[in-house]
Coordinates of C-alpha atoms in Angstrom, one line a residue:
Chain A
M1 CA -33.4 0.5 29.0
G2 CA -33.4 4.1 30.4
I3 CA -36.3 6.1 31.6
N4 CA -38.8 7.2 29.0
L5 CA -38.8 11.1 29.0
E6 CA -41.9 11.1 26.7
Y7 CA -44.0 10.2 29.7
A8 CA -43.6 13.7 31.2
G9 CA -46.9 15.6 31.0
R10 CA -49.0 12.5 30.6
S11 CA -52.3 12.2 32.5
Y12 CA -54.3 9.0 33.0
P13 CA -58.1 8.4 33.1
A14 CA -59.7 8.4 36.5
T15 CA -59.3 5.1 38.4
A16 CA -62.2 3.0 39.4
P17 CA -63.6 4.1 42.8
Y18 CA -61.7 3.0 45.9
T19 CA -63.9 2.4 48.9
V20 CA -62.3 3.5 52.2
G21 CA -62.9 0.9 54.9
R22 CA -63.3 1.8 58.6
E23 CA -61.2 -1.2 59.8
H24 CA -58.5 -0.3 57.2
L25 CA -58.3 3.2 58.6
R26 CA -58.0 1.9 62.1
D27 CA -55.2 -0.5 61.0
F28 CA -53.4 2.2 59.1
A29 CA -53.7 4.6 62.1
S30 CA -52.3 1.9 64.5
A31 CA -49.4 1.2 62.1
V32 CA -48.3 4.8 62.2
G33 CA -48.9 5.1 66.0
A34 CA -51.9 7.5 65.5
E35 CA -53.9 6.9 68.6
H36 CA -56.2 9.9 68.4
L37 CA -59.8 8.7 68.8
V38 CA -61.0 10.4 65.6
H39 CA -59.2 7.6 63.7
H40 CA -60.7 4.8 65.8
D41 CA -64.0 5.7 67.5
V42 CA -67.0 6.6 65.3
D43 CA -68.7 8.6 68.1
A44 CA -65.5 10.6 68.8
A45 CA -65.3 11.4 65.0
R46 CA -68.9 12.4 64.9
S47 CA -68.5 14.7 67.9
L48 CA -65.8 16.5 65.9
G49 CA -68.2 16.9 62.9
Y50 CA -67.1 14.0 60.7
P51 CA -69.5 11.4 59.3
D52 CA -67.2 8.5 60.3
V53 CA -63.7 7.9 61.5
I54 CA -61.1 9.9 59.5
A55 CA -57.8 9.0 57.9
P56 CA -54.5 10.1 59.3
P57 CA -52.8 12.7 57.1
T58 CA -50.6 10.3 55.2
F59 CA -53.3 7.6 54.5
A60 CA -53.9 9.0 51.0
V61 CA -50.6 7.4 50.0
V62 CA -52.5 4.1 49.9
I63 CA -54.8 5.4 47.3
A64 CA -52.1 7.4 45.4
Q65 CA -49.7 4.4 45.1
R66 CA -52.5 2.4 43.4
A67 CA -52.8 5.1 40.8
E68 CA -49.0 5.6 40.5
A69 CA -48.7 1.9 39.6
Q70 CA -50.1 2.7 36.2
L71 CA -46.8 4.5 35.6
V72 CA -44.4 2.6 37.7
E73 CA -45.5 -0.8 36.5
D74 CA -45.6 0.2 32.8
P75 CA -42.6 -1.4 31.2
E76 CA -42.6 1.3 28.5
A77 CA -42.0 3.9 31.1
G78 CA -38.6 2.3 31.9
I79 CA -38.7 2.8 35.7
D80 CA -36.5 0.1 37.2
F81 CA -38.0 -0.2 40.7
S82 CA -34.8 -1.7 42.2
R83 CA -33.1 1.6 41.4
V84 CA -35.8 3.8 42.8
V85 CA -35.5 5.9 46.0
H86 CA -38.4 7.9 47.3
A87 CA -37.2 11.5 47.3
D88 CA -40.2 13.5 48.6
E89 CA -43.9 13.4 49.3
R90 CA -46.5 16.0 50.0
F91 CA -50.2 15.8 50.8
T92 CA -52.7 18.7 50.4
H93 CA -56.1 17.9 51.9
H94 CA -59.2 19.7 50.8
R95 CA -61.0 17.8 53.5
P96 CA -60.1 14.7 55.6
I97 CA -60.8 11.3 54.0
H98 CA -63.3 9.3 56.1
A99 CA -64.6 5.7 56.2
G100 CA -67.1 5.1 53.5
D101 CA -65.6 7.5 51.0
Q102 CA -65.6 6.3 47.4
L103 CA -62.5 8.0 45.9
S104 CA -61.3 8.2 42.3
T105 CA -57.8 9.3 41.3
V106 CA -56.4 11.0 38.3
L107 CA -52.6 10.5 37.9
H108 CA -50.6 13.2 36.3
V109 CA -46.9 12.9 35.5
D110 CA -45.8 16.4 36.2
G111 CA -42.2 16.0 35.3
I112 CA -39.3 13.8 34.4
V113 CA -35.9 15.5 34.7
E114 CA -32.6 13.7 34.1
R115 CA -29.4 15.0 35.5
A116 CA -26.1 13.5 36.6
G117 CA -27.3 10.0 36.0
L118 CA -30.4 10.5 38.1
A119 CA -33.9 10.8 36.8
M120 CA -36.4 12.7 39.0
V121 CA -40.0 11.5 38.3
T122 CA -42.6 13.8 39.8
T123 CA -46.2 12.6 40.0
R124 CA -49.4 14.2 41.2
C125 CA -52.5 12.3 42.2
E126 CA -55.8 14.3 42.3
I127 CA -58.2 12.3 44.5
S128 CA -61.8 13.2 44.4
A129 CA -65.0 12.0 46.0
A130 CA -68.0 10.3 44.3
D131 CA -69.7 13.7 43.8
G132 CA -66.5 15.0 42.0
A133 CA -65.4 17.3 44.9
P134 CA -61.7 17.4 45.4
V135 CA -60.5 15.6 48.5
S136 CA -56.7 15.3 48.4
T137 CA -53.7 16.1 46.2
V138 CA -50.7 13.8 46.6
R139 CA -47.3 14.9 45.1
S140 CA -44.5 12.4 45.0
T141 CA -41.0 12.4 43.6
L142 CA -39.1 9.3 42.8
A143 CA -35.3 9.4 42.2
V144 CA -34.3 6.7 39.7
R145 CA -30.6 5.9 39.4
G146 CA -29.4 5.3 35.9
E147 CA -27.5 2.3 34.7
G148 CA -24.0 2.3 36.2
A149 CA -24.8 5.2 38.5
Chain B
M1 CA -58.7 21.6 73.1
S2 CA -57.5 23.3 69.9
P3 CA -54.8 25.9 70.0
V4 CA -56.0 29.5 69.6
L5 CA -54.2 31.3 66.8
A6 CA -53.8 34.6 68.8
D7 CA -52.0 32.7 71.6
L8 CA -49.3 31.2 69.4
E9 CA -45.8 32.5 68.7
V10 CA -43.2 31.6 66.0
G11 CA -40.5 29.5 67.5
Q12 CA -42.7 28.0 70.2
L13 CA -42.2 24.3 70.8
I14 CA -45.4 22.3 70.2
G15 CA -44.0 19.0 71.6
E16 CA -41.5 16.2 71.4
R17 CA -41.8 12.5 71.3
T18 CA -39.6 9.4 70.8
V19 CA -40.8 6.4 68.8
E20 CA -39.1 3.0 68.6
L21 CA -39.4 1.1 65.4
D22 CA -38.7 -2.6 65.2
R23 CA -39.1 -5.1 62.4
R24 CA -42.6 -5.9 63.6
A25 CA -43.6 -2.2 63.1
L26 CA -42.2 -2.4 59.5
V27 CA -44.2 -5.5 58.7
R28 CA -47.3 -4.0 60.3
Y29 CA -46.9 -0.8 58.2
A30 CA -46.2 -2.9 55.0
G31 CA -49.5 -4.7 55.5
A32 CA -51.6 -1.7 56.5
S33 CA -50.2 0.5 53.6
G34 CA -49.8 -2.2 50.9
D35 CA -46.2 -1.1 50.3
L36 CA -44.6 -4.6 50.1
N37 CA -41.2 -3.5 48.9
P38 CA -38.9 -6.2 50.3
I39 CA -36.1 -3.7 51.3
H40 CA -38.4 -3.0 54.4
W41 CA -38.4 -6.6 55.6
N42 CA -35.8 -8.7 53.7
E43 CA -32.2 -8.3 54.7
R44 CA -30.9 -10.1 51.5
V45 CA -32.8 -7.8 49.1
A46 CA -31.8 -4.7 51.1
A47 CA -28.1 -5.7 50.9
E48 CA -28.4 -6.5 47.1
V49 CA -29.5 -2.9 46.4
G50 CA -26.7 -1.5 48.5
L51 CA -28.5 -0.6 51.7
P52 CA -26.9 -1.1 55.1
G53 CA -29.7 -3.4 55.9
V54 CA -33.5 -3.4 56.2
I55 CA -34.8 0.2 56.4
A56 CA -38.0 1.7 57.5
H57 CA -40.5 2.9 54.9
G58 CA -40.0 6.6 54.5
M59 CA -43.7 6.9 54.6
L60 CA -43.8 5.1 58.0
T61 CA -41.4 7.8 59.4
M62 CA -43.4 10.5 57.7
G63 CA -46.7 9.1 59.0
T64 CA -45.4 8.6 62.5
A65 CA -43.9 12.1 62.8
V66 CA -47.1 14.0 61.9
G67 CA -49.0 12.4 64.9
L68 CA -47.4 15.0 67.1
V69 CA -49.0 17.8 65.0
G70 CA -52.4 16.2 64.8
D71 CA -52.5 15.7 68.6
W72 CA -51.4 19.2 69.2
A73 CA -54.1 20.5 66.9
G74 CA -56.7 18.5 68.9
D75 CA -57.9 17.0 65.6
P76 CA -55.6 15.4 63.0
G77 CA -58.2 16.4 60.4
K78 CA -56.9 20.0 60.8
V79 CA -53.6 19.1 59.1
V80 CA -54.4 20.5 55.7
D81 CA -50.9 20.1 54.1
Y82 CA -47.9 18.0 55.0
G83 CA -44.7 17.5 53.0
V84 CA -41.3 16.1 53.6
R85 CA -38.1 15.2 51.8
F86 CA -36.5 11.8 52.6
T87 CA -32.9 12.7 53.2
R88 CA -31.5 9.7 55.1
P89 CA -32.7 6.1 55.5
V90 CA -33.7 4.8 58.9
P91 CA -32.0 1.4 59.3
V92 CA -33.9 -1.0 61.6
P93 CA -31.7 -3.6 63.2
D94 CA -32.7 -7.1 64.2
P95 CA -32.7 -7.7 67.1
G96 CA -33.3 -4.2 68.3
V97 CA -35.0 -1.0 67.5
A98 CA -34.4 2.3 65.6
T99 CA -35.1 5.2 67.9
V100 CA -36.7 8.1 66.1
E101 CA -36.8 11.5 67.8
I102 CA -39.5 13.9 66.7
S103 CA -40.0 17.6 67.7
G104 CA -42.1 20.4 66.3
V105 CA -41.9 24.2 66.5
I106 CA -44.2 26.9 65.1
G107 CA -42.4 28.0 61.9
A108 CA -45.0 30.6 60.7
I109 CA -48.4 32.0 61.4
D110 CA -50.6 33.3 58.7
A111 CA -53.4 35.3 60.3
E112 CA -55.2 35.9 56.9
Q113 CA -55.3 32.2 56.0
A114 CA -55.8 31.3 59.6
T115 CA -53.0 28.7 59.3
V116 CA -50.0 27.7 61.4
R117 CA -47.0 26.0 59.9
I118 CA -45.3 23.5 62.1
D119 CA -41.7 22.6 61.3
L120 CA -40.7 19.1 62.3
T121 CA -37.3 17.9 63.2
V122 CA -37.0 14.1 62.8
T123 CA -33.8 12.4 63.7
C124 CA -32.4 8.9 64.1
D125 CA -29.0 8.5 65.9
G126 CA -28.6 12.3 65.8
T127 CA -29.0 12.5 62.0
R128 CA -31.9 14.2 60.4
V129 CA -33.9 11.7 58.4
L130 CA -36.5 14.0 57.0
G131 CA -35.8 17.4 55.4
K132 CA -38.1 20.3 55.1
A133 CA -40.8 18.5 57.1
Q134 CA -43.6 21.0 57.3
A135 CA -47.2 20.6 58.2
L136 CA -49.9 23.3 57.8
V137 CA -52.6 23.3 60.4
R138 CA -55.9 25.2 60.3
P139 CA -56.9 25.3 64.0

Protein backbone atom coordinates (compact mmCIF):
# COMPACT_ATOMS: atom_id res chain seq x y z
CA MET A 1 0.00 0.00 0.00
CA GLY A 2 1.33 3.44 -0.89
CA ILE A 3 1.25 6.56 1.16
CA ASN A 4 -2.15 8.17 1.66
CA LEU A 5 -2.00 11.65 0.12
CA GLU A 6 -5.35 12.54 1.67
CA TYR A 7 -3.63 12.96 5.04
CA ALA A 8 -2.03 16.23 3.89
CA GLY A 9 -3.56 19.18 5.71
CA ARG A 10 -4.88 17.07 8.56
CA SER A 11 -4.70 18.31 12.16
CA TYR A 12 -5.16 16.22 15.27
CA PRO A 13 -6.75 17.06 18.63
CA ALA A 14 -4.34 18.18 21.36
CA THR A 15 -2.57 15.32 23.13
CA ALA A 16 -3.03 14.63 26.83
CA PRO A 17 -0.54 16.70 28.87
CA TYR A 18 3.03 15.40 28.99
CA THR A 19 4.80 16.11 32.30
CA VAL A 20 8.46 17.05 31.87
CA GLY A 21 10.51 15.27 34.54
CA ARG A 22 13.67 16.73 36.04
CA GLU A 23 15.58 13.44 35.98
CA HIS A 24 14.50 12.82 32.40
CA LEU A 25 15.90 16.21 31.36
CA ARG A 26 19.18 15.36 33.11
CA ASP A 27 19.32 11.95 31.38
CA PHE A 28 18.53 13.44 27.97
CA ALA A 29 21.13 16.18 28.46
CA SER A 30 23.77 13.61 29.39
CA ALA A 31 22.85 11.50 26.36
CA VAL A 32 23.61 14.41 24.00
CA GLY A 33 26.71 15.47 25.95
CA ALA A 34 25.07 18.67 27.22
CA GLU A 35 27.02 19.36 30.39
CA HIS A 36 25.87 22.94 30.97
CA LEU A 37 24.66 23.24 34.58
CA VAL A 38 21.34 24.80 33.52
CA HIS A 39 20.27 21.27 32.46
CA HIS A 40 21.44 19.59 35.68
CA ASP A 41 21.55 21.94 38.65
CA VAL A 42 18.33 23.57 39.88
CA ASP A 43 20.17 26.43 41.61
CA ALA A 44 22.20 27.17 38.46
CA ALA A 45 18.97 27.20 36.42
CA ARG A 46 17.28 29.54 38.93
CA SER A 47 20.27 31.88 38.87
CA LEU A 48 19.66 32.23 35.12
CA GLY A 49 16.00 33.07 35.76
CA TYR A 50 14.37 29.69 35.11
CA PRO A 51 11.97 28.00 37.53
CA ASP A 52 13.80 24.64 37.26
CA VAL A 53 16.36 22.87 35.06
CA ILE A 54 15.71 23.49 31.35
CA ALA A 55 15.72 21.15 28.37
CA PRO A 56 18.48 21.10 25.74
CA PRO A 57 17.29 22.59 22.41
CA THR A 58 16.42 19.23 20.83
CA PHE A 59 14.58 17.67 23.80
CA ALA A 60 11.24 18.73 22.29
CA VAL A 61 11.65 15.83 19.84
CA VAL A 62 10.71 13.48 22.69
CA ILE A 63 7.34 15.18 22.97
CA ALA A 64 6.90 15.69 19.24
CA GLN A 65 7.52 12.04 18.33
CA ARG A 66 4.72 10.96 20.68
CA ALA A 67 2.34 13.24 18.81
CA GLU A 68 3.73 12.16 15.41
CA ALA A 69 2.96 8.55 16.33
CA GLN A 70 -0.71 9.38 15.69
CA LEU A 71 0.20 9.68 12.02
CA VAL A 72 3.15 7.31 11.66
CA GLU A 73 1.46 4.38 13.44
CA ASP A 74 -1.88 4.84 11.67
CA PRO A 75 -2.12 1.97 9.14
CA GLU A 76 -4.46 4.07 6.97
CA ALA A 77 -1.69 6.66 6.47
CA GLY A 78 0.40 4.01 4.68
CA ILE A 79 3.78 5.04 6.12
CA ASP A 80 6.03 1.95 6.09
CA PHE A 81 8.55 2.78 8.80
CA SER A 82 11.17 0.37 7.39
CA ARG A 83 11.29 2.68 4.35
CA VAL A 84 11.52 5.93 6.27
CA VAL A 85 14.54 8.20 6.43
CA HIS A 86 14.53 11.32 8.60
CA ALA A 87 15.17 14.17 6.15
CA ASP A 88 15.14 17.29 8.29
CA GLU A 89 14.17 18.68 11.68
CA ARG A 90 13.71 22.15 13.07
CA PHE A 91 12.87 23.54 16.49
CA THR A 92 11.53 27.00 17.19
CA HIS A 93 11.40 27.78 20.89
CA HIS A 94 9.12 30.47 22.23
CA ARG A 95 10.64 29.78 25.64
CA PRO A 96 12.82 26.95 26.99
CA ILE A 97 11.04 23.83 28.26
CA HIS A 98 11.66 23.29 31.99
CA ALA A 99 11.12 20.50 34.48
CA GLY A 100 7.55 20.50 35.73
CA ASP A 101 6.08 21.76 32.45
CA GLN A 102 2.78 20.14 31.47
CA LEU A 103 2.83 20.23 27.68
CA SER A 104 0.13 19.46 25.15
CA THR A 105 0.81 19.02 21.45
CA VAL A 106 -1.26 19.60 18.36
CA LEU A 107 0.03 17.67 15.34
CA HIS A 108 -0.44 19.13 11.86
CA VAL A 109 0.39 17.29 8.63
CA ASP A 110 1.65 20.27 6.65
CA GLY A 111 2.36 18.40 3.45
CA ILE A 112 2.74 15.11 1.65
CA VAL A 113 4.53 15.43 -1.66
CA GLU A 114 5.39 12.52 -3.92
CA ARG A 115 8.10 12.71 -6.52
CA ALA A 116 10.47 10.23 -8.16
CA GLY A 117 9.32 7.33 -5.99
CA LEU A 118 9.87 9.29 -2.79
CA ALA A 119 7.16 10.72 -0.53
CA MET A 120 8.13 13.69 1.64
CA VAL A 121 5.89 13.92 4.71
CA THR A 122 6.18 17.20 6.58
CA THR A 123 4.71 17.49 10.05
CA ARG A 124 4.49 20.35 12.54
CA CYS A 125 3.96 19.93 16.25
CA GLU A 126 2.71 22.96 18.16
CA ILE A 127 3.62 22.39 21.80
CA SER A 128 1.94 24.56 24.40
CA ALA A 129 1.95 24.91 28.17
CA ALA A 130 -0.91 24.20 30.57
CA ASP A 131 -1.97 27.88 30.37
CA GLY A 132 -2.15 27.64 26.56
CA ALA A 133 0.98 29.72 25.93
CA PRO A 134 3.06 28.49 22.97
CA VAL A 135 6.33 26.81 24.02
CA SER A 136 7.87 25.12 20.97
CA THR A 137 7.18 24.42 17.32
CA VAL A 138 8.78 21.25 15.92
CA ARG A 139 8.91 20.75 12.15
CA SER A 140 10.00 17.41 10.77
CA THR A 141 10.22 15.87 7.32
CA LEU A 142 10.27 12.13 6.72
CA ALA A 143 11.31 10.76 3.34
CA VAL A 144 9.48 7.51 2.57
CA ARG A 145 10.81 5.34 -0.25
CA GLY A 146 8.08 3.90 -2.43
CA GLU A 147 7.73 0.20 -3.28
CA GLY A 148 10.59 -0.87 -5.53
CA ALA A 149 12.46 2.42 -5.07
CA MET B 1 29.45 35.21 30.19
CA SER B 2 27.13 35.87 27.29
CA PRO B 3 28.50 37.24 24.05
CA VAL B 4 27.77 40.91 23.39
CA LEU B 5 26.10 41.52 20.03
CA ALA B 6 28.14 44.62 19.20
CA ASP B 7 31.41 42.69 19.64
CA LEU B 8 30.54 39.99 17.09
CA GLU B 9 31.44 39.74 13.42
CA VAL B 10 30.11 37.58 10.62
CA GLY B 11 32.58 34.82 9.83
CA GLN B 12 33.95 34.66 13.38
CA LEU B 13 34.60 31.13 14.70
CA ILE B 14 32.66 30.46 17.92
CA GLY B 15 34.37 27.16 18.65
CA GLU B 16 35.17 23.61 17.63
CA ARG B 17 34.81 20.27 19.32
CA THR B 18 35.25 16.60 18.60
CA VAL B 19 32.81 13.99 19.90
CA GLU B 20 33.28 10.24 19.81
CA LEU B 21 30.15 8.12 19.53
CA ASP B 22 30.20 4.42 20.36
CA ARG B 23 27.36 1.88 20.53
CA ARG B 24 26.90 2.66 24.21
CA ALA B 25 26.20 6.30 23.35
CA LEU B 26 23.55 5.16 20.86
CA VAL B 27 21.82 2.89 23.38
CA ARG B 28 21.95 5.67 25.92
CA TYR B 29 20.34 8.12 23.49
CA ALA B 30 17.74 5.52 22.49
CA GLY B 31 16.73 5.15 26.13
CA ALA B 32 16.76 8.86 26.94
CA SER B 33 14.85 9.87 23.80
CA GLY B 34 12.46 6.94 23.44
CA ASP B 35 13.60 6.43 19.82
CA LEU B 36 13.96 2.64 19.82
CA ASN B 37 14.37 2.18 16.06
CA PRO B 38 16.59 -0.96 15.84
CA ILE B 39 18.77 0.47 13.03
CA HIS B 40 20.54 2.34 15.83
CA TRP B 41 21.51 -0.75 17.82
CA ASN B 42 20.85 -3.91 15.78
CA GLU B 43 23.35 -4.79 13.01
CA ARG B 44 21.01 -7.34 11.39
CA VAL B 45 18.11 -4.91 11.06
CA ALA B 46 20.41 -2.15 9.79
CA ALA B 47 21.75 -4.47 7.07
CA GLU B 48 18.24 -5.62 6.12
CA VAL B 49 17.21 -2.05 5.29
CA GLY B 50 20.36 -1.51 3.22
CA LEU B 51 22.53 0.45 5.66
CA PRO B 52 26.29 -0.12 5.94
CA GLY B 53 25.71 -1.07 9.59
CA VAL B 54 24.34 0.45 12.77
CA ILE B 55 24.06 4.24 12.39
CA ALA B 56 23.72 7.02 14.95
CA HIS B 57 20.31 8.64 15.42
CA GLY B 58 20.29 11.79 13.30
CA MET B 59 18.74 13.44 16.33
CA LEU B 60 21.73 12.38 18.45
CA THR B 61 24.13 14.07 16.02
CA MET B 62 21.85 17.11 15.86
CA GLY B 63 21.49 17.28 19.63
CA THR B 64 25.20 16.81 20.23
CA ALA B 65 26.23 19.49 17.73
CA VAL B 66 24.14 22.28 19.26
CA GLY B 67 25.91 22.00 22.63
CA LEU B 68 28.70 24.10 21.15
CA VAL B 69 26.21 26.90 20.48
CA GLY B 70 24.53 26.77 23.89
CA ASP B 71 27.85 26.84 25.71
CA TRP B 72 29.07 29.75 23.59
CA ALA B 73 25.84 31.63 24.32
CA GLY B 74 26.44 31.09 28.05
CA ASP B 75 22.92 29.67 28.37
CA PRO B 76 21.49 26.97 26.06
CA GLY B 77 18.05 28.49 26.73
CA LYS B 78 19.09 31.32 24.41
CA VAL B 79 18.99 29.03 21.37
CA VAL B 80 15.60 30.09 20.01
CA ASP B 81 15.68 28.23 16.69
CA TYR B 82 17.68 25.27 15.40
CA GLY B 83 17.26 23.31 12.19
CA VAL B 84 19.25 20.76 10.20
CA ARG B 85 19.01 18.47 7.20
CA PHE B 86 20.23 14.93 7.62
CA THR B 87 22.45 14.51 4.57
CA ARG B 88 24.62 11.46 5.38
CA PRO B 89 24.36 8.71 8.00
CA VAL B 90 26.96 8.35 10.75
CA PRO B 91 27.95 4.66 10.88
CA VAL B 92 29.08 3.60 14.36
CA PRO B 93 31.42 0.59 14.27
CA ASP B 94 31.73 -2.13 16.90
CA PRO B 95 34.30 -2.22 18.30
CA GLY B 96 35.30 1.41 17.84
CA VAL B 97 33.87 4.88 17.64
CA ALA B 98 32.54 7.32 15.07
CA THR B 99 34.40 10.60 15.36
CA VAL B 100 32.18 13.63 14.76
CA GLU B 101 33.82 17.03 14.22
CA ILE B 102 31.74 20.10 15.01
CA SER B 103 32.57 23.74 14.31
CA GLY B 104 30.49 26.90 14.34
CA VAL B 105 30.86 30.31 12.75
CA ILE B 106 28.71 33.42 12.92
CA GLY B 107 26.61 33.35 9.74
CA ALA B 108 24.53 36.48 10.28
CA ILE B 109 23.78 39.16 12.84
CA ASP B 110 20.35 40.77 13.02
CA ALA B 111 20.66 43.91 15.15
CA GLU B 112 16.93 44.67 14.93
CA GLN B 113 15.85 41.22 16.17
CA ALA B 114 18.93 41.04 18.43
CA THR B 115 19.75 37.57 17.11
CA VAL B 116 22.88 35.85 15.89
CA ARG B 117 22.79 32.96 13.41
CA ILE B 118 25.40 30.29 13.99
CA ASP B 119 26.23 28.07 11.02
CA LEU B 120 27.45 24.66 12.11
CA THR B 121 29.71 22.36 10.12
CA VAL B 122 29.37 18.77 11.29
CA THR B 123 31.49 16.08 9.67
CA CYS B 124 32.35 12.41 10.12
CA ASP B 125 35.41 11.05 8.26
CA GLY B 126 35.64 14.34 6.37
CA THR B 127 32.06 14.12 5.03
CA ARG B 128 29.36 16.56 6.08
CA VAL B 129 26.61 14.66 7.86
CA LEU B 130 24.31 17.62 8.55
CA GLY B 131 23.26 20.15 5.94
CA LYS B 132 22.09 23.71 6.52
CA ALA B 133 22.69 23.31 10.26
CA GLN B 134 21.77 26.71 11.62
CA ALA B 135 21.00 27.88 15.13
CA LEU B 136 19.54 31.23 16.05
CA VAL B 137 20.74 32.68 19.36
CA ARG B 138 19.24 35.61 21.22
CA PRO B 139 22.11 36.67 23.53
